[in-house]
Coordinates of C-alpha atoms in Angstrom, one line a residue:
X152 CA -0.2 0.1 0.1
X153 CA 2.8 2.8 1.0
X154 CA 4.3 1.8 -2.5
X155 CA 1.9 2.5 -4.7
X156 CA 1.3 5.5 -2.7
X157 CA 4.4 7.2 -3.6
X158 CA 4.5 5.6 -6.7
X159 CA 1.3 7.8 -8.1
X160 CA 3.2 10.6 -7.0
X161 CA 6.7 10.4 -8.2
X162 CA 7.2 10.6 -11.8
X163 CA 9.0 8.0 -14.0
X164 CA 9.2 6.9 -17.3
X165 CA 7.0 4.2 -19.5
X166 CA 9.2 0.9 -21.4
X167 CA 7.9 2.3 -24.6
X168 CA 10.8 0.4 -27.5
X169 CA 9.3 1.2 -30.4
X170 CA 8.5 3.9 -31.9
X171 CA 4.6 4.6 -33.8
X172 CA 5.0 4.3 -37.2
X173 CA 5.8 7.1 -39.1
X174 CA 2.0 7.3 -40.9
X175 CA 0.9 11.8 -39.6
X176 CA 3.4 14.6 -41.5
X177 CA 4.6 16.4 -38.6
X178 CA 4.0 19.4 -37.8
X179 CA 6.8 22.7 -38.3
X180 CA 6.4 24.8 -35.4
X181 CA 7.9 28.9 -36.9
X182 CA 7.4 30.5 -33.6
X183 CA 11.2 30.4 -32.9
X184 CA 13.1 34.0 -32.1
X185 CA 17.0 34.7 -32.5
X186 CA 17.3 33.3 -28.5
X187 CA 16.9 30.1 -30.1
X188 CA 14.0 30.1 -28.6
X189 CA 10.8 28.0 -29.3
X190 CA 8.0 28.3 -28.5
X191 CA 5.3 25.5 -29.8
X192 CA 3.5 25.5 -26.3
X193 CA -0.7 24.4 -26.9
X194 CA -0.7 24.3 -30.6
X195 CA -3.5 20.5 -30.6
X196 CA 0.6 19.7 -31.6
X197 CA -0.2 15.4 -32.1
X198 CA 3.7 14.3 -32.6
X199 CA 7.0 16.8 -32.0
X200 CA 7.0 19.0 -34.4
X201 CA 9.9 20.7 -36.6
X202 CA 11.0 23.8 -36.3
X203 CA 12.5 27.1 -39.1
X204 CA 15.4 27.1 -37.7
X205 CA 18.4 25.4 -36.7
X206 CA 20.3 24.7 -33.4
X207 CA 17.5 25.2 -31.6
X208 CA 18.8 25.7 -27.5
X209 CA 15.7 26.2 -25.4
X210 CA 11.9 24.0 -26.9
X211 CA 8.5 24.4 -25.4
X212 CA 6.2 22.1 -26.0
X213 CA 4.1 22.0 -23.4
X214 CA 0.2 21.8 -23.4
X215 CA -0.6 19.7 -26.6
X216 CA -1.8 15.9 -26.9
X217 CA 1.5 14.5 -27.9
X218 CA 1.1 10.5 -27.1
X219 CA 4.7 9.4 -27.7
X220 CA 8.7 10.2 -28.8
X221 CA 9.6 8.2 -31.1
X222 CA 13.2 6.7 -31.5
X223 CA 13.7 9.9 -35.0
X224 CA 11.4 12.7 -32.6
X225 CA 14.3 15.1 -31.5
X226 CA 17.2 13.6 -34.5
X227 CA 18.0 16.9 -35.2
X228 CA 18.0 19.2 -31.8
X229 CA 21.5 17.8 -30.7
X230 CA 22.6 21.7 -29.3
X231 CA 18.6 21.3 -27.5
X232 CA 20.0 22.4 -23.5
X233 CA 15.8 22.6 -22.3
X234 CA 13.6 20.8 -23.5
X235 CA 9.6 21.3 -21.5
X236 CA 7.0 18.8 -22.4
X237 CA 4.7 18.8 -19.3
X238 CA 1.4 18.4 -19.5
X239 CA 0.6 16.4 -23.2
X240 CA -0.1 13.1 -23.0
X241 CA 3.0 11.0 -22.9
X242 CA 2.1 6.9 -23.2
X243 CA 4.9 6.5 -24.7
X244 CA 8.9 7.4 -24.6
X245 CA 11.6 5.5 -27.4
X246 CA 14.7 3.7 -25.5
X247 CA 16.5 6.3 -27.9
X248 CA 14.8 9.3 -27.4
X249 CA 16.2 10.5 -25.7
X250 CA 20.2 9.8 -26.5
X251 CA 20.9 12.5 -29.3
X252 CA 20.8 15.2 -25.9
X253 CA 24.0 15.1 -24.8
X254 CA 24.2 18.4 -24.0
X255 CA 20.6 18.9 -22.4
X256 CA 20.6 20.2 -18.8
X257 CA 16.8 20.4 -17.8
X258 CA 14.2 17.3 -19.0
X259 CA 9.9 18.8 -18.3
X260 CA 8.3 15.5 -18.3
X261 CA 5.4 15.8 -15.7
X262 CA 1.9 15.4 -15.7
X263 CA 1.8 13.6 -18.7
X264 CA 0.4 10.0 -19.3
X265 CA 3.8 7.7 -18.5
X266 CA 3.3 4.3 -16.6
X267 CA 7.0 3.5 -15.8
X268 CA 9.8 4.5 -15.3
X269 CA 13.5 3.4 -18.0
X270 CA 16.9 3.3 -17.6
X271 CA 17.6 4.2 -21.0
X272 CA 16.0 6.7 -21.1
X273 CA 18.5 9.5 -18.7
X274 CA 21.6 7.2 -19.7
X275 CA 23.4 9.2 -22.0
X276 CA 22.4 12.5 -21.1
X277 CA 25.3 13.6 -19.4
X278 CA 24.7 17.1 -17.9
X279 CA 21.5 17.3 -17.3
X280 CA 21.0 18.1 -13.9
X281 CA 17.3 19.3 -14.3
X282 CA 13.9 15.9 -14.7
X283 CA 10.7 17.1 -13.4
X284 CA 9.0 13.3 -13.6
X285 CA 5.7 14.4 -11.2
X286 CA 1.7 13.8 -12.1
X287 CA 2.2 10.5 -13.3
X288 CA 0.7 7.7 -12.7
X289 CA 2.5 5.2 -12.6
X290 CA 2.0 1.6 -12.0
X291 CA 6.4 0.2 -12.0
X292 CA 9.4 2.1 -11.7
X293 CA 11.9 0.3 -14.2
X294 CA 14.7 -2.0 -13.5
X295 CA 16.5 -1.4 -10.0
X296 CA 19.0 0.4 -11.5
X297 CA 16.3 2.7 -12.9
X298 CA 16.1 4.8 -9.3
X299 CA 19.7 4.7 -9.0
X300 CA 20.6 7.2 -11.5
X301 CA 18.6 9.5 -9.7
X302 CA 20.7 12.4 -8.0
X303 CA 17.5 14.6 -7.2
X304 CA 14.5 14.0 -5.8
X305 CA 11.5 16.3 -5.1
X306 CA 8.1 14.6 -4.1
X307 CA 4.9 16.5 -3.9
X308 CA 1.5 16.8 -5.0
X309 CA 0.6 15.4 -8.3
X310 CA -2.2 17.7 -9.4
X311 CA -1.5 21.3 -8.5
X312 CA -5.3 21.7 -7.8
X313 CA -6.8 18.8 -5.8
X314 CA -6.8 19.2 -1.5
X315 CA -3.9 18.3 -0.1
X316 CA -5.5 15.5 2.0
X317 CA -6.1 14.2 -1.7
X318 CA -2.8 14.0 -3.5
X319 CA -0.3 14.4 -0.9
X320 CA 1.9 11.7 -0.3
X321 CA 1.6 10.0 3.8
X322 CA 4.8 7.6 2.7
X323 CA 8.3 6.8 0.9
X324 CA 8.4 3.0 1.3
X325 CA 11.8 1.9 2.6
X326 CA 12.3 -0.4 0.1
X327 CA 12.3 2.7 -2.2
X328 CA 14.5 4.3 -0.3
X329 CA 17.2 1.6 -0.9
X330 CA 16.6 1.8 -4.2
X331 CA 18.5 5.8 -4.1
X332 CA 21.3 4.8 -4.2
X333 CA 23.4 7.8 -5.4
X334 CA 20.2 10.4 -4.0
X335 CA 21.8 14.0 -3.0
X336 CA 19.1 15.4 -3.0
X337 CA 15.6 15.5 -1.0
X338 CA 12.2 17.2 -1.2
X339 CA 9.4 15.5 0.4
X340 CA 8.2 19.2 1.7
X341 CA 4.6 19.9 1.6
X342 CA 2.8 16.6 1.7
X343 CA 1.2 14.3 4.6
X344 CA 4.6 12.3 6.7
X345 CA 3.5 12.1 10.1
X346 CA 6.6 10.9 12.4
X347 CA 6.3 7.0 12.0
X348 CA 5.9 7.5 8.3
X349 CA 9.3 9.2 8.0
X350 CA 10.5 6.6 10.5
X351 CA 9.7 3.8 7.3
X352 CA 10.9 6.7 4.9
X353 CA 14.2 6.8 6.5
X354 CA 14.1 3.1 7.2
X355 CA 14.2 4.3 11.5
X356 CA 18.1 5.3 10.6
X357 CA 19.8 2.7 9.1
X358 CA 21.9 5.4 7.2
X359 CA 20.5 4.3 3.5
X360 CA 20.5 6.8 1.8
X361 CA 24.0 7.4 2.7
X362 CA 25.1 9.5 -0.2
X363 CA 21.9 12.0 0.8
X364 CA 23.5 15.5 1.4
X365 CA 20.3 17.8 1.4
X366 CA 17.0 16.1 3.0
X367 CA 13.5 18.8 2.7
X368 CA 10.9 17.7 5.2
X369 CA 9.6 21.2 6.0
X370 CA 6.0 21.7 5.9
X371 CA 5.1 18.0 7.3
X372 CA 2.4 16.3 10.2
X373 CA 6.7 16.4 12.2
X374 CA 6.4 16.5 16.6
X375 CA 9.4 14.5 16.9
X376 CA 13.1 17.3 17.3
X377 CA 14.2 13.9 19.2
X378 CA 13.3 11.2 16.7
X379 CA 14.0 13.6 13.4
X380 CA 17.4 13.7 15.4
X381 CA 18.0 9.7 15.1
X382 CA 16.8 9.2 11.5
X383 CA 20.0 10.8 10.4
X384 CA 22.1 10.8 12.9
X385 CA 23.9 8.0 10.1
X386 CA 23.3 10.2 7.2
X387 CA 27.7 10.5 6.7
X388 CA 27.7 13.2 3.9
X389 CA 24.2 15.0 4.5
X390 CA 24.8 18.8 5.2
X391 CA 21.4 21.0 4.8
X392 CA 18.2 19.9 7.0
X393 CA 14.8 21.9 6.7
X394 CA 12.1 20.6 9.0
X395 CA 10.8 23.9 10.3
X396 CA 6.8 24.2 9.7
X397 CA 5.9 21.2 11.2
X398 CA 4.2 21.2 14.6
X399 CA 7.6 20.6 16.8
X400 CA 6.8 22.2 20.6
X401 CA 10.0 21.8 22.4
X402 CA 13.1 20.4 21.9
X403 CA 14.8 18.1 23.9
X404 CA 17.9 18.6 26.2
X405 CA 20.2 16.7 24.1
X406 CA 20.4 15.3 20.2
X407 CA 22.7 13.4 17.9
X408 CA 23.1 14.7 14.5
X409 CA 25.7 13.8 11.7
X410 CA 28.7 15.3 12.0
X411 CA 28.5 17.0 8.8
X412 CA 25.5 19.3 9.2
X413 CA 26.0 22.5 8.9
X414 CA 22.9 24.1 8.2
X415 CA 19.2 23.9 10.1
X416 CA 15.9 25.2 8.9
X417 CA 13.4 25.1 12.2
X418 CA 11.7 28.2 11.4
X419 CA 7.7 28.5 11.3
X420 CA 7.3 26.2 14.5
X421 CA 6.0 26.7 18.0
X422 CA 8.9 26.1 20.1
X423 CA 9.6 28.4 23.1
X424 CA 13.3 27.3 24.3
X425 CA 17.2 26.3 22.5
X426 CA 18.7 23.5 24.3
X427 CA 22.3 21.9 23.5
X428 CA 20.2 20.1 21.3
X429 CA 21.0 22.0 18.0
X430 CA 24.6 20.7 16.9
X431 CA 27.9 22.6 17.1
X432 CA 29.4 22.0 14.0
X433 CA 26.0 24.7 12.6
X434 CA 26.8 27.7 10.3
X435 CA 23.2 28.7 9.0
X436 CA 20.2 28.4 11.9
X437 CA 17.2 29.5 11.3
X438 CA 15.1 30.0 14.5
X439 CA 12.3 32.7 13.1
X440 CA 8.7 32.4 13.6
X441 CA 8.7 30.6 16.9
X442 CA 7.8 31.4 20.5
X443 CA 11.4 32.1 21.9
X444 CA 11.4 34.8 24.1
X445 CA 15.4 34.4 25.2
X446 CA 18.9 32.6 23.4
X447 CA 20.8 32.2 25.5
X448 CA 22.0 29.3 27.3
X449 CA 23.2 27.4 23.5
X450 CA 26.9 28.3 22.6
X451 CA 27.8 27.6 18.8
X452 CA 31.4 29.1 18.0
X453 CA 31.0 27.9 14.6
X454 CA 27.7 29.8 13.6
X455 CA 28.3 32.1 10.6
X456 CA 24.2 33.4 10.2
X457 CA 21.0 33.1 12.9
X458 CA 17.3 33.9 12.1
X459 CA 15.3 34.8 15.0
X460 CA 12.9 36.9 13.0
X461 CA 9.4 36.6 14.0
X462 CA 10.5 35.4 17.5
X463 CA 9.7 37.1 21.0
X464 CA 12.9 38.0 21.9
X465 CA 13.0 41.1 24.3
X466 CA 17.1 41.7 24.1
X467 CA 20.4 40.2 21.0
X468 CA 21.3 37.2 21.9
X469 CA 24.9 37.3 24.0
X470 CA 28.1 37.6 21.4
X471 CA 30.3 35.6 22.9
X472 CA 28.1 32.6 22.4
X473 CA 28.7 33.0 18.8
X474 CA 32.1 33.9 18.0
X475 CA 32.1 33.2 14.5
X476 CA 27.8 35.0 13.1
X477 CA 28.4 37.4 10.4
X478 CA 24.7 38.0 10.2
X479 CA 21.6 38.6 12.1
X480 CA 18.2 39.0 11.4
X481 CA 16.4 39.9 14.2
X482 CA 13.4 41.0 12.9
X483 CA 9.3 41.4 14.2
X484 CA 10.4 40.9 17.6
X485 CA 9.6 43.0 21.0
X486 CA 13.4 44.3 20.8
X487 CA 13.0 47.9 22.5
X488 CA 17.4 48.7 22.0
X489 CA 19.9 48.2 21.7
X490 CA 23.2 49.2 21.7
X491 CA 27.3 49.8 21.6
X492 CA 28.2 47.3 24.7
X493 CA 26.3 44.9 22.6
X494 CA 27.4 44.3 19.1
X495 CA 30.3 44.5 20.3
X496 CA 30.3 40.8 22.1
X497 CA 29.8 40.3 18.0
X498 CA 33.5 40.8 16.7
X499 CA 33.1 39.1 13.4
X500 CA 29.5 40.2 12.4
X501 CA 28.9 42.0 9.9
X502 CA 25.1 42.3 8.8
X503 CA 22.0 42.9 10.8
X504 CA 18.1 43.2 10.8
X505 CA 16.9 43.9 12.9
X506 CA 13.5 46.4 12.1
X507 CA 10.5 46.6 13.0
X508 CA 10.9 45.9 16.6
X509 CA 8.9 48.0 19.7
X510 CA 12.2 49.9 19.8
X511 CA 12.1 52.7 22.9
X512 CA 13.4 55.6 21.6
X513 CA 15.3 56.5 24.7
X514 CA 18.5 59.1 24.1
X515 CA 21.2 56.6 23.9
X516 CA 19.8 54.3 21.0
X517 CA 18.5 57.2 18.5
X518 CA 21.9 59.1 19.1
X519 CA 23.3 54.9 19.0
X520 CA 21.8 55.0 15.9
X521 CA 21.5 58.1 14.2
X522 CA 25.7 58.6 15.4
X523 CA 26.1 54.9 13.8
X524 CA 24.3 54.4 11.0
X525 CA 22.7 57.7 10.2
X526 CA 26.5 58.7 8.4
X527 CA 28.8 59.8 10.8
X528 CA 30.8 57.2 11.1
X529 CA 31.9 54.2 8.7
X530 CA 30.4 51.1 11.4
X531 CA 32.1 47.5 10.2
X532 CA 28.6 46.2 11.0
X533 CA 25.7 47.2 7.8
X534 CA 21.8 48.2 8.5
X535 CA 20.1 45.4 6.0
X536 CA 17.3 46.2 6.1
X537 CA 15.4 49.6 4.9
X538 CA 14.6 52.6 8.0
X539 CA 11.2 52.6 7.5
X540 CA 11.5 49.3 9.8
X541 CA 12.9 51.2 12.4
X542 CA 9.7 53.6 14.3
X543 CA 10.3 54.7 17.4
X544 CA 6.9 52.7 19.7
X545 CA 7.8 55.3 22.9
X546 CA 7.0 56.6 24.5
X547 CA 4.1 58.2 23.1
X548 CA 4.6 61.3 21.3
X549 CA 7.9 59.3 18.9
X550 CA 5.8 56.6 18.6
X551 CA 5.5 55.9 14.7
X552 CA 8.1 57.7 13.7
X553 CA 11.6 56.5 11.8
X554 CA 14.1 56.4 13.9
X555 CA 16.6 57.6 12.4
X556 CA 14.5 61.2 12.6
X557 CA 13.9 61.6 15.9
X558 CA 14.7 64.6 17.4
X559 CA 15.5 65.3 20.3
X560 CA 16.3 68.2 23.5
X561 CA 19.6 68.9 25.1
X562 CA 17.3 69.0 28.1
X563 CA 15.9 65.6 27.5
X564 CA 19.0 63.8 26.5
X565 CA 21.5 65.0 29.5
X566 CA 18.9 66.6 32.8
X567 CA 21.6 65.2 34.9
X568 CA 23.8 67.6 33.1
X569 CA 21.6 69.9 33.3
X570 CA 20.3 70.7 35.7
X571 CA 24.1 69.8 37.4
X572 CA 25.2 72.6 36.2
X573 CA 22.5 75.2 36.1
X574 CA 23.3 74.3 40.4
X575 CA 26.1 74.6 40.2
X576 CA 26.0 78.2 38.4
X577 CA 23.9 79.4 40.6
X578 CA 26.1 78.1 43.4
X579 CA 28.2 79.9 41.8
X580 CA 26.4 83.6 41.4
X581 CA 25.5 83.1 45.4
X582 CA 28.9 82.8 46.2
X583 CA 30.4 85.8 44.9
X584 CA 27.3 87.5 45.4
X585 CA 28.0 86.4 48.9
X586 CA 31.7 88.0 47.8
X587 CA 30.9 91.5 46.6
X588 CA 28.1 91.7 49.5
X589 CA 31.4 90.7 52.0
X590 CA 33.6 93.8 50.1
X591 CA 31.4 96.1 49.8
X592 CA 30.1 95.6 53.5
X593 CA 26.9 94.8 52.6
X594 CA 26.1 92.5 55.9
X595 CA 27.4 95.4 58.2
X596 CA 24.1 98.4 56.9
X597 CA 21.9 95.3 57.1
X598 CA 22.4 94.8 59.9
X599 CA 22.6 98.5 60.4
X600 CA 18.9 98.6 58.2
X601 CA 17.9 95.5 61.5
X602 CA 18.8 97.2 64.5
X603 CA 17.1 101.1 62.6
X604 CA 14.3 99.4 62.7
X605 CA 14.4 97.9 65.8
X606 CA 15.1 100.6 66.9
X607 CA 12.7 102.9 65.7
X608 CA 10.3 99.6 66.6
X609 CA 11.5 100.6 70.5
X610 CA 11.0 104.9 69.3
X611 CA 7.2 104.0 68.8
X612 CA 6.7 102.4 71.7
X613 CA 8.9 105.1 74.0
X614 CA 6.4 107.6 72.3
X615 CA 3.8 105.8 73.3
X616 CA 4.4 104.6 77.2
X617 CA 5.5 108.9 77.3
X618 CA 2.4 110.4 76.3
X619 CA 0.7 107.0 79.4
X620 CA 3.0 108.4 81.4
X621 CA 4.4 105.3 82.0
X622 CA 8.1 106.6 80.9
X623 CA 11.3 104.7 81.4
X624 CA 14.0 107.7 83.9
X625 CA 16.6 108.5 82.1
X626 CA 19.2 106.7 84.2
X627 CA 22.8 107.8 82.7
X628 CA 24.0 111.6 81.6
X629 CA 25.9 110.3 79.3
X630 CA 27.0 106.7 76.7
X631 CA 30.1 106.4 76.1
X632 CA 30.8 104.8 73.2
X633 CA 34.5 103.9 72.4
X634 CA 37.0 101.5 71.1
X635 CA 37.7 98.8 73.1
X636 CA 41.9 100.0 71.5
X637 CA 41.2 102.9 73.7
X638 CA 39.7 101.8 76.8
X639 CA 43.0 102.6 79.2
X640 CA 43.1 106.1 78.3
X641 CA 39.3 106.6 78.3
X642 CA 38.3 104.3 81.6
X643 CA 42.0 105.7 83.6
X644 CA 41.9 109.1 82.8
X645 CA 38.3 109.9 81.1
X646 CA 35.1 108.6 83.4
X647 CA 36.9 109.4 86.6
X648 CA 37.5 112.7 84.8
X649 CA 33.5 113.3 84.4
X650 CA 32.5 111.3 87.7
X651 CA 35.1 112.7 89.5
X652 CA 33.7 116.3 88.2
X653 CA 31.0 119.3 89.6
X654 CA 28.1 118.3 89.8
X655 CA 29.1 114.1 88.7
X656 CA 27.8 112.6 85.2
X657 CA 26.8 109.3 85.6
X658 CA 28.0 107.3 82.4
X659 CA 26.6 103.9 80.7
X660 CA 29.8 102.3 79.9
X661 CA 29.2 98.4 78.3
X662 CA 32.0 96.0 80.3
X663 CA 30.0 97.6 83.2
X664 CA 26.5 98.5 82.6
X665 CA 25.5 96.3 79.6
X666 CA 23.1 93.4 80.6
X667 CA 24.9 90.7 80.3
X668 CA 23.0 87.1 77.1
X669 CA 21.4 90.5 75.6
X670 CA 22.3 91.4 71.8
X671 CA 25.1 94.3 71.5
X672 CA 22.4 95.9 69.6
X673 CA 20.1 96.1 71.9
X674 CA 22.3 97.0 74.3
X675 CA 23.7 99.3 72.3
X676 CA 20.2 101.4 71.8
X677 CA 19.8 100.2 75.3
X678 CA 22.0 102.5 76.4
X679 CA 20.9 105.1 74.3
X680 CA 17.4 105.6 74.7
X681 CA 18.6 105.0 78.8
X682 CA 20.6 107.7 78.7
X683 CA 20.8 112.2 78.2
X684 CA 23.3 111.8 75.7
X685 CA 26.1 109.7 73.3
X686 CA 29.6 110.0 74.1
X687 CA 32.0 109.4 71.2
X688 CA 36.1 109.0 71.6
X689 CA 36.7 109.1 68.2
X690 CA 39.8 107.7 67.5
X691 CA 41.6 105.8 64.3
X692 CA 40.9 102.4 65.9
X693 CA 37.2 103.6 66.5
X694 CA 36.7 104.0 62.7
X695 CA 37.1 100.2 62.4
X696 CA 35.4 99.4 65.5
X697 CA 32.2 97.8 63.9
X698 CA 30.1 98.1 67.5
X699 CA 32.0 101.7 67.2
X700 CA 30.7 101.9 64.5
X701 CA 27.2 100.6 65.0
X702 CA 26.0 103.0 67.5
X703 CA 28.0 106.8 65.6
X704 CA 25.1 105.4 62.8
X705 CA 22.2 104.7 65.0
X706 CA 23.1 107.5 66.7
X707 CA 23.2 109.9 63.5
X708 CA 20.0 108.4 63.0
X709 CA 18.5 108.7 66.4
X710 CA 19.3 112.5 65.8
X711 CA 18.0 112.8 62.7
X712 CA 14.6 111.1 63.1
X713 CA 14.0 113.0 66.3
X714 CA 14.8 116.4 65.0
X715 CA 12.5 115.6 61.7
X716 CA 10.4 114.7 64.0
X717 CA 9.5 117.8 66.2
X718 CA 9.9 120.1 62.8
X719 CA 7.3 117.6 62.0
X720 CA 5.5 118.5 64.9
X721 CA 6.3 122.5 64.7
X722 CA 5.0 122.4 61.8
X723 CA 1.3 120.5 62.5
X724 CA 1.4 123.5 65.3
X725 CA 2.1 126.2 63.0
X726 CA -1.4 124.7 60.4

């Protein structure tokens, strides 16, 4: 049953040993151009026609009613390189029909009515590179040596319009695989292979297809990654394995692979994580369009090209895992940003595609992208996709803008620096202002102003007490203000002379009469208010004494205030 299913979809030839009698005159096709291409398609020819030019290179006889190819039908086409006989009604081909076409490179016999294959058809086609035998209904594949001629085999649906369940292959029997001794390329993609039927097709992993270099079983119903690794581990020449678009949901911790495997395609599955199951010999790895959220546990020292587009990665994989990586595709993930530190870990990376991600257009990321790839410098890594794919996802005001066209203000990008500079300038200005005030004795004047305001307030209170009859009595005849440097002369000469005079004077001295614990300004003001006069001992030391100057200025302010008050009283009396 398996053999019939396989034969239904593989192309072959019938064992036509003889040609038809030349009872019908061959038609002539005149649709040839200067490129030696003759388009004889869809003209209802029943036999292979002749052409009007010599040395034809390409002959298209598709979609006609040809039923047989006789021994002499192609004798005049010795220069032919491409022959298209698809979609006719060919049932028989003479075994020597193609023997003169030693330069033929492409032969298409698909969708005819061939029932068998004959090795003699292909024995002289030394240049043949492409052979299409799809869409025939085979009863036999011919002698055992027939399949051994094939190096490239594609087994897909027999009808392009039929549903997949009706037209796809379920299994290639193991006995058939044993016949493909020289097979180098096997394409079983787009069928309904399962883990069980693939095990039968690959003969339970016994290494039958020892010359196989490329195996494509993509777009089937496979589910076990561990099983496929065991089935191919003895294929000692396998280089390229395509197992994409299958139902893999997990990757086992360990796997066994052939040491020659360099290209592995596991895209379009449902893998959520990677494991050391991946072979260390890989040079090209395609894990695109899975559900990967991280790639940080597997080191692949020989990997040159990595495809990770269409996953859910938020960061670039660590570059130290791939010391030989040259090409990285990581489009359509959930990357927020990447920077120079990430790329420096990729020592040999030369091409990067990272567009269609959810970029956060921070100052660092925008500056890096524009500086690195906006023309400012010539970097070793080249962005091979378009700038239109690099759009901001956040912040909200920048959403949808191209990264290379974003312009951020210095305050947004250097906020801490600007605040620090502003604070530094403010501090410097404040320090300079304080120094200026100190140089101009502004502090002294401020203190004097404060003292004068307090004195004025006290004077107002004194007037209210005078009006109420509660005025404090004057206790001293004079308040003596002098510098501490002149204390010896004042205390030994001036004070005795005044206090011992006739009549004696009562003097207020700061050393003797100031109240302890009170502010000195308050003591000076109280001494002036409780004395009839203020006596200043003017000297050079007095001029340089801060507190003496306070007293002098307070006395002047008091005198001026009393003068204006007396003047206002006189004006009031006159009015």
